[in-house]
Amino acid sequence: MASVREFTLPDLGEGLTEATVVRWLVTVGDVVAVDQSVVEVETAKALVDVPCPYGGVVTARYGAEGAEIPVGAPLLTVAVGASQESPPGGAGSANGHVPAADGTAGTGGTSGTSGAGAADGEAAGGESSGNVLVGYGTGAPAGRRRRARPRPVGGSAVPEERAPRTAPVPAASPGPQTSAPEASAQRGPVAVISPLVRRIAREHDLDLRAVSGSGPDGLILRADVERTLRSRTETAGTTAPAAPATAPAAPSAPETATATRIPLTGFRGTVADKLSRSRREIPDATCWVDADATELLAARRTMNSATGVGGPSGSPGATAEGAPRISLLALLARICTAALARFPDLNASVDTDAREVVRHSEVHLGFAAQTPRGLVVPVVRGAHALDTAGLSQELARLTERARTGELTPADMTGGTFTLNNYGVFGVDGSTPIINHPEAAMLGVGRITEKPWVHEGQLAVRSVVQLSFTFDHRVCDGGTAGGFLRHVADCVEQPAVLLRTL
């Protein structure tokens, strides 16, 4: 006989509590091996392939693509052969075997052993899983089991491939009350293995819990389902109740416009929560200044052409000697780290519970990057210890990982200050929302040619608008203005940076 193992969504780390199903990698009836990836989910911070710690036949999937599943909720159930695993005694039939389930999420009964979740920590056949995520893994010692909570028939966890159940057919006369063993069986797993049997039941809206199996240990066969369907048809034809008189339904109001509702789940939901919290908790203020970036652009051209760009391989991202090409964002990042060294009050956060300002000794510089998934903020760790070339390399590496969707949660957490180059969108200025729990953000608009007074003469210069948003709890306007003025001086006269090199 086969037993059914229920695989629940594991804890994917970083304190995440739910994930969104992006793409199923298996279907009902597929045979899966231990550690085979079965579903791709999107957490608040990354895309993750989730491996299954059991080997066997997939009997049910929970949640359609796009559905949000909390940690600990069922992902799928797998029928594991008796040769692979001995089911726990006392669950299922009288001889101790647990028949395969149809995929309903029943873990009922008082034993709490049917449909064991991923936290069991033991793979079928004693295999050791090499693909372990936080919270489960077949190679790890079995952790504390979660107490199975009895669920009513037709509970909230319903397989995504199963059609909704119809209301029970009214009986012609009241029958005897269901005995205690029968009620317990209704709450337990359904004894069915064949995908064909499940498909026939779905097509006819038949609840398999109402079917008595004639196979070994109560296994539901195709003949049992067909017999139940014939009986239901005959009963419906002979005892069809008269339709109760009801008042005519009020006509629904015609829709004047078509609206599309997009759920704020997964990554977008996390972004929305974080921005809302920032607006709710941080008393922010913004100041800005225009700066002449002509000399900064000239300095960048000099850096990239000092040894000739291109090299033998013609790579546009390196000089002839293999040195990394210096990006404008890297220069701005280097200016930020120099300014934060001069104004350390701004490299901070506020502990609201302790009512303390926490000043950080290291600069972990976040930078805003637009990706197909939306806006992400990768973090350059230890940015204060990197020179301009090192910052350019790290910014390029993280930008590529963001573009390909390979950023991990660790790549996007722990920032202490953010640089936002919204000039790539062709806009001059903005008042950005601070990336909670940080205390400040520097925004850089587009660089465009404008008339500018230079050395007493009107000239066309490359001008950029710099905006600085800060948490007024960590500093006053004088500190914020001094920081922004120092950044503008470095943009206009890059030689100012030589003081800190």
XYZ file of C-alpha atoms in Angstrom:
501
model
C 0.000 0.000 0.000
C 0.958 3.611 -0.468
C 0.816 6.383 2.100
C 0.252 10.058 1.471
C 2.788 12.620 2.627
C 1.751 16.259 2.755
C 4.493 18.722 1.843
C 3.943 22.172 3.361
C 5.559 25.442 2.346
C 8.797 25.649 4.336
C 10.269 28.679 6.048
C 12.302 30.274 3.265
C 14.286 32.448 5.660
C 14.562 36.171 6.431
C 11.371 36.045 8.519
C 9.125 35.591 5.470
C 5.602 34.418 6.253
C 4.148 33.696 2.821
C 5.034 33.168 -0.831
C 3.243 33.494 -4.173
C 3.065 30.560 -6.585
C 4.732 31.678 -9.820
C 4.944 28.417 -11.774
C 4.219 24.780 -11.036
C 6.951 22.439 -12.239
C 4.880 19.250 -11.773
C 1.270 18.216 -12.339
C -1.008 15.747 -10.580
C 0.031 12.221 -11.516
C 3.706 13.062 -12.092
C 6.342 10.938 -10.410
C 8.793 13.061 -8.410
C 12.117 12.149 -6.866
C 13.527 13.273 -3.546
C 14.837 16.853 -3.822
C 13.189 17.483 -7.187
C 12.006 21.075 -7.592
C 8.220 21.060 -7.744
C 7.211 24.733 -7.722
C 8.692 28.173 -8.265
C 7.524 30.713 -5.708
C 8.093 34.419 -5.282
C 8.787 35.661 -1.807
C 8.940 39.265 -0.779
C 12.607 39.329 -1.753
C 13.452 36.687 -4.362
C 12.306 33.898 -6.679
C 12.894 30.457 -5.159
C 12.636 26.910 -6.572
C 11.209 24.718 -3.811
C 12.387 21.070 -3.742
C 10.177 18.302 -2.388
C 11.667 16.085 0.334
C 9.519 13.084 -0.684
C 9.613 10.745 -3.667
C 6.450 9.306 -5.180
C 3.360 10.254 -7.190
C 1.904 13.769 -6.899
C -1.709 13.363 -5.806
C -2.748 16.993 -5.347
C -1.486 20.547 -5.761
C -2.605 23.430 -3.567
C -2.941 26.902 -4.999
C -3.142 28.063 -8.595
C -0.386 30.113 -10.152
C -0.597 33.583 -8.641
C -2.073 32.357 -5.350
C -0.473 33.398 -2.065
C 0.345 30.536 0.333
C 1.386 31.091 3.970
C 4.355 29.276 5.466
C 3.195 25.937 6.869
C 0.236 25.600 4.489
C 0.100 22.569 2.124
C 1.884 22.828 -1.221
C 1.187 19.341 -2.527
C 0.676 15.742 -1.440
C 2.758 12.800 -2.590
C 1.736 9.126 -2.546
C 4.768 7.216 -1.295
C 4.947 3.452 -1.911
C 4.916 0.995 0.992
C 8.317 -0.240 -0.067
C 9.699 3.243 0.451
C 8.104 4.154 3.743
C 6.259 2.473 6.581
C 3.271 4.573 7.552
C 2.753 5.379 11.188
C 0.552 2.945 13.023
C -2.883 3.895 14.177
C -3.627 6.255 11.277
C -5.891 5.339 8.401
C -7.229 1.785 8.305
C -7.355 -0.749 11.061
C -4.145 -2.515 9.988
C -2.144 0.682 10.316
C -1.786 1.573 6.627
C -2.663 5.074 5.505
C -4.372 4.953 2.099
C -3.402 7.530 -0.487
C -5.342 10.765 -0.377
C -7.138 12.528 -3.200
C -5.319 15.717 -2.325
C -7.717 17.207 0.177
C -5.972 18.859 3.050
C -7.500 16.757 5.772
C -5.165 16.031 8.597
C -8.052 15.281 10.836
C -8.567 12.569 13.362
C -7.029 12.678 16.732
C -3.828 10.916 15.776
C -2.456 13.940 13.900
C -0.232 11.682 11.749
C -1.922 11.580 8.374
C -0.583 13.917 5.733
C 2.642 14.645 7.570
C 4.231 17.951 6.597
C 7.707 18.817 5.509
C 8.785 19.414 9.076
C 8.980 15.636 9.578
C 12.508 15.906 8.238
C 12.595 12.343 6.847
C 12.499 11.427 3.165
C 10.851 8.387 1.665
C 12.985 5.335 1.764
C 15.418 6.914 4.174
C 17.111 8.946 1.445
C 18.993 12.034 2.578
C 18.048 15.270 0.906
C 20.894 17.433 -0.282
C 18.606 20.294 -1.173
C 17.689 21.812 2.155
C 15.895 25.101 2.730
C 15.413 26.793 6.078
C 12.791 24.968 8.079
C 12.939 21.531 6.473
C 15.267 19.036 4.909
C 15.264 15.278 4.701
C 18.860 15.005 5.792
C 18.396 16.964 9.011
C 17.231 15.464 12.309
C 13.507 15.430 12.735
C 12.364 18.627 14.380
C 9.442 19.192 16.642
C 6.278 18.111 14.854
C 3.511 20.602 14.417
C 0.292 19.497 16.031
C -2.193 18.755 13.293
C -5.255 20.912 13.587
C -8.519 19.152 12.708
C -10.108 20.723 9.675
C -13.764 20.476 8.762
C -14.770 18.618 5.643
C -14.128 20.923 2.717
C -11.759 23.103 4.743
C -9.919 26.157 3.524
C -6.983 24.270 1.981
C -8.477 22.953 -1.262
C -6.397 21.529 -4.111
C -6.257 24.005 -6.981
C -7.153 21.353 -9.563
C -10.256 20.105 -7.751
C -13.625 21.554 -8.732
C -15.886 23.061 -6.054
C -18.134 20.556 -4.361
C -21.870 20.622 -4.827
C -24.307 20.745 -1.967
C -25.269 17.285 -0.619
C -28.339 15.709 -2.162
C -31.251 15.882 0.329
C -32.350 12.510 1.573
C -35.955 11.413 1.234
C -36.235 10.651 4.923
C -33.986 11.201 7.897
C -31.570 8.343 8.356
C -29.639 7.086 11.345
C -26.966 9.303 12.733
C -23.399 8.734 11.565
C -21.434 6.609 13.953
C -18.248 7.886 15.548
C -15.897 5.706 13.418
C -17.604 6.900 10.231
C -17.288 10.540 11.307
C -13.617 9.995 12.026
C -13.140 8.455 8.583
C -14.758 11.484 6.980
C -12.198 13.706 8.600
C -9.224 11.548 7.556
C -7.492 11.221 4.191
C -9.434 9.834 1.230
C -8.299 6.420 0.022
C -7.668 6.984 -3.681
C -4.503 6.735 -5.754
C -5.572 6.636 -9.400
C -5.499 10.035 -11.188
C -8.321 8.726 -13.395
C -10.556 8.267 -10.376
C -9.845 11.820 -9.216
C -10.508 13.198 -12.702
C -13.878 11.450 -12.970
C -14.837 12.781 -9.542
C -13.818 16.327 -10.472
C -15.741 16.242 -13.747
C -18.918 15.232 -11.914
C -18.429 17.458 -8.834
C -18.297 14.380 -6.642
C -16.897 14.551 -3.121
C -14.739 11.442 -2.777
C -15.227 11.501 0.992
C -18.800 10.387 0.381
C -17.692 7.308 -1.593
C -17.180 3.920 0.060
C -14.180 2.077 -1.358
C -14.354 -1.620 -2.219
C -10.613 -2.081 -2.731
C -8.038 -3.275 -0.220
C -8.118 -1.246 2.991
C -11.058 0.758 1.653
C -9.282 1.937 -1.516
C -11.689 3.785 -3.815
C -11.787 2.251 -7.300
C -13.259 3.515 -10.546
C -16.221 1.154 -10.149
C -17.000 2.712 -6.749
C -17.116 6.205 -8.241
C -19.317 5.137 -11.176
C -21.686 3.289 -8.820
C -21.994 6.387 -6.618
C -22.689 8.586 -9.655
C -25.454 6.245 -10.852
C -26.971 6.207 -7.401
C -26.868 9.989 -7.172
C -28.553 10.332 -10.564
C -31.350 7.930 -9.614
C -31.861 9.654 -6.257
C -31.992 13.086 -7.847
C -34.585 11.865 -10.407
C -36.940 10.380 -7.824
C -36.625 12.808 -4.919
C -36.153 16.145 -6.642
C -37.522 18.692 -4.127
C -39.855 21.399 -5.197
C -38.158 24.712 -5.754
C -38.986 27.071 -2.873
C -40.777 30.239 -3.752
C -38.346 33.093 -3.657
C -38.608 36.750 -4.417
C -37.195 37.743 -7.803
C -33.595 38.818 -7.535
C -32.952 42.499 -7.879
C -31.232 43.332 -11.150
C -27.553 44.034 -10.699
C -26.320 47.497 -11.476
C -24.705 47.650 -14.904
C -20.975 48.247 -14.869
C -20.118 51.617 -16.297
C -16.405 50.890 -16.583
C -14.064 47.933 -16.514
C -11.616 47.894 -13.630
C -8.683 45.560 -13.097
C -7.730 44.604 -9.564
C -4.092 43.692 -8.981
C -3.396 42.094 -5.591
C -0.553 43.567 -3.568
C 1.136 40.287 -2.765
C 4.657 38.934 -2.800
C 7.312 41.414 -3.806
C 4.906 44.246 -4.649
C 3.137 43.783 -1.335
C 6.405 44.035 0.573
C 7.367 47.211 -1.285
C 3.967 48.728 -0.530
C 4.230 47.857 3.165
C 7.748 49.258 3.457
C 6.933 52.535 1.716
C 3.769 52.949 3.783
C 5.711 52.337 6.980
C 8.317 54.900 5.948
C 5.662 57.546 5.346
C 3.924 56.641 8.588
C 6.961 56.622 10.898
C 9.583 58.955 9.437
C 9.174 62.755 9.617
C 11.126 63.403 6.434
C 12.189 66.659 4.838
C 13.794 67.381 1.461
C 16.258 69.965 0.219
C 17.788 70.263 -3.245
C 20.368 72.152 -5.250
C 21.470 72.462 -8.885
C 25.100 71.597 -9.591
C 27.383 71.988 -12.594
C 28.474 68.411 -13.443
C 30.659 69.387 -16.413
C 33.925 68.756 -14.581
C 32.684 65.463 -13.141
C 31.851 64.165 -16.623
C 35.245 65.312 -17.884
C 36.971 63.500 -14.989
C 35.104 60.304 -15.847
C 36.145 60.517 -19.497
C 39.738 60.990 -18.402
C 39.620 57.957 -16.104
C 38.199 55.709 -18.812
C 40.492 56.906 -21.586
C 43.755 57.117 -19.649
C 44.853 53.685 -20.906
C 42.376 53.390 -23.774
C 38.997 51.704 -23.637
C 38.273 48.509 -25.469
C 41.405 46.428 -25.096
C 42.325 43.434 -27.226
C 38.961 41.764 -26.689
C 37.002 44.941 -27.428
C 35.112 44.695 -24.167
C 33.269 47.994 -23.501
C 33.330 47.428 -19.763
C 37.079 47.457 -19.225
C 40.179 49.392 -20.173
C 42.949 47.944 -22.283
C 44.695 46.741 -19.126
C 41.554 44.996 -17.893
C 40.651 47.676 -15.338
C 36.914 48.188 -14.852
C 35.247 51.028 -16.659
C 34.252 53.758 -14.219
C 30.522 54.453 -14.252
C 28.902 57.753 -13.346
C 26.964 55.962 -10.594
C 30.255 54.753 -9.099
C 31.572 58.323 -8.960
C 28.380 59.462 -7.240
C 28.651 56.535 -4.806
C 32.215 57.501 -3.971
C 31.074 61.074 -3.344
C 28.356 59.741 -1.013
C 30.769 57.695 1.093
C 33.091 60.691 1.400
C 30.202 62.939 2.458
C 28.967 60.380 5.004
C 32.435 60.222 6.532
C 32.186 63.981 7.024
C 28.543 63.869 8.238
C 28.205 60.524 10.084
C 24.912 61.540 11.677
C 23.208 60.646 8.403
C 24.499 57.071 8.281
C 22.016 56.066 10.947
C 18.610 54.674 11.796
C 16.110 55.203 14.590
C 15.178 52.529 17.128
C 11.645 53.641 17.915
C 11.145 51.138 20.720
C 14.267 52.244 22.593
C 13.891 55.873 21.460
C 17.508 55.911 20.308
C 19.368 56.981 17.189
C 21.649 54.170 16.021
C 24.710 55.509 14.208
C 26.354 52.881 11.985
C 30.120 52.594 11.753
C 30.044 51.020 8.272
C 28.387 52.291 5.115
C 26.247 49.705 3.336
C 25.172 51.659 0.282
C 21.886 50.774 -1.382
C 21.103 51.933 -4.903
C 17.758 51.881 -6.663
C 17.536 49.638 -9.742
C 14.536 49.164 -12.020
C 13.929 45.545 -13.058
C 11.131 43.590 -14.771
C 9.891 42.693 -11.263
C 9.822 46.340 -10.256
C 12.043 48.584 -8.186
C 14.689 46.812 -6.111
C 17.454 48.219 -3.902
C 20.607 46.059 -3.946
C 23.157 46.856 -1.250
C 26.917 47.355 -1.694
C 28.312 46.143 1.609
C 31.310 47.943 3.070
C 31.072 50.703 0.463
C 33.149 53.026 2.663
C 36.150 50.714 2.208
C 35.967 50.581 -1.620
C 37.610 52.941 -4.075
C 35.870 54.170 -7.209
C 36.982 51.191 -9.293
C 35.821 48.728 -6.631
C 32.456 50.471 -6.354
C 32.068 50.364 -10.142
C 32.690 46.605 -10.192
C 30.283 45.873 -7.360
C 27.559 48.119 -8.773
C 27.860 46.386 -12.149
C 27.712 42.926 -10.548
C 24.621 43.684 -8.486
C 22.904 45.451 -11.388
C 23.352 42.376 -13.582
C 22.014 40.091 -10.857
C 19.021 42.393 -10.463
C 18.380 42.362 -14.216
C 18.435 38.560 -14.363
C 16.398 38.108 -11.179
C 19.235 36.408 -9.289
C 19.380 38.740 -6.292
C 19.129 36.953 -2.962
C 17.438 38.391 0.135
C 20.902 39.049 1.567
C 21.710 41.234 -1.471
C 18.779 43.539 -0.665
C 18.893 43.918 3.110
C 21.055 45.704 5.640
C 21.477 49.049 3.840
C 22.343 52.184 5.827
C 22.056 54.823 3.068
C 20.512 54.850 -0.422
C 21.563 56.504 -3.686
C 18.692 56.953 -6.144
C 19.607 57.849 -9.732
C 16.176 58.659 -11.133
C 17.787 60.701 -13.906
C 17.785 57.537 -16.030
C 14.032 58.092 -16.409
C 14.613 61.513 -17.943
C 13.337 63.547 -14.983
C 15.043 66.479 -13.288
C 13.976 66.149 -9.668
C 12.027 64.168 -7.135
C 11.233 63.945 -3.433
C 11.982 60.252 -2.805
C 10.595 58.194 0.060
C 13.280 57.099 2.505
C 14.077 53.398 2.422
C 12.983 52.400 5.949
C 14.715 52.034 8.405
C 17.452 54.211 6.914
C 17.644 57.914 7.714
C 18.489 59.528 4.370
C 18.525 59.188 0.592
C 20.335 61.163 -2.110
C 18.469 61.598 -5.395
C 20.169 62.461 -8.674
C 18.226 63.834 -11.642
C 19.166 63.832 -15.309
C 22.224 65.732 -16.499
C 21.214 68.183 -19.189
C 22.815 71.144 -20.909
C 21.646 74.501 -19.568
C 22.865 78.097 -19.595
C 25.079 78.576 -16.543
C 27.285 81.354 -15.249
C 30.813 79.928 -15.217
C 33.773 82.066 -14.136
C 31.746 85.219 -14.678
C 30.631 84.261 -18.176
C 27.376 82.801 -19.427
C 28.082 79.359 -20.876
C 26.314 76.107 -21.714
C 27.152 73.612 -19.002
C 26.003 70.105 -17.967
C 23.711 70.705 -14.990
C 22.182 68.183 -12.598
C 19.655 68.621 -9.800
C 20.491 66.900 -6.505
C 17.762 66.258 -3.937
C 18.335 65.054 -0.396
C 15.600 63.571 1.786
C 16.417 62.976 5.433
C 14.831 61.870 8.700
C 14.448 65.010 10.792
C 14.770 62.947 13.973
C 18.458 62.177 13.347
C 19.606 65.692 12.420
C 18.582 69.280 11.829
C 18.522 71.178 8.558
C 22.053 72.457 9.049
C 23.533 68.960 8.907
C 21.415 67.971 5.916
C 22.279 71.192 4.081
C 25.979 70.726 4.819
C 25.888 67.178 3.453
C 24.143 68.230 0.244
C 26.445 71.197 -0.265
C 29.508 68.967 0.127
C 28.097 66.528 -2.465
C 27.423 69.413 -4.869
C 30.974 70.760 -4.380
C 32.420 67.345 -5.223
C 30.234 67.141 -8.346
C 31.338 70.595 -9.499
C 34.982 70.176 -8.478
C 35.944 66.478 -8.311
C 39.390 67.481 -7.020
C 37.696 68.104 -3.649
C 37.655 64.318 -3.245
C 41.447 64.284 -3.191
C 41.265 65.474 0.409
C 39.828 62.125 1.497
C 41.778 59.762 -0.794
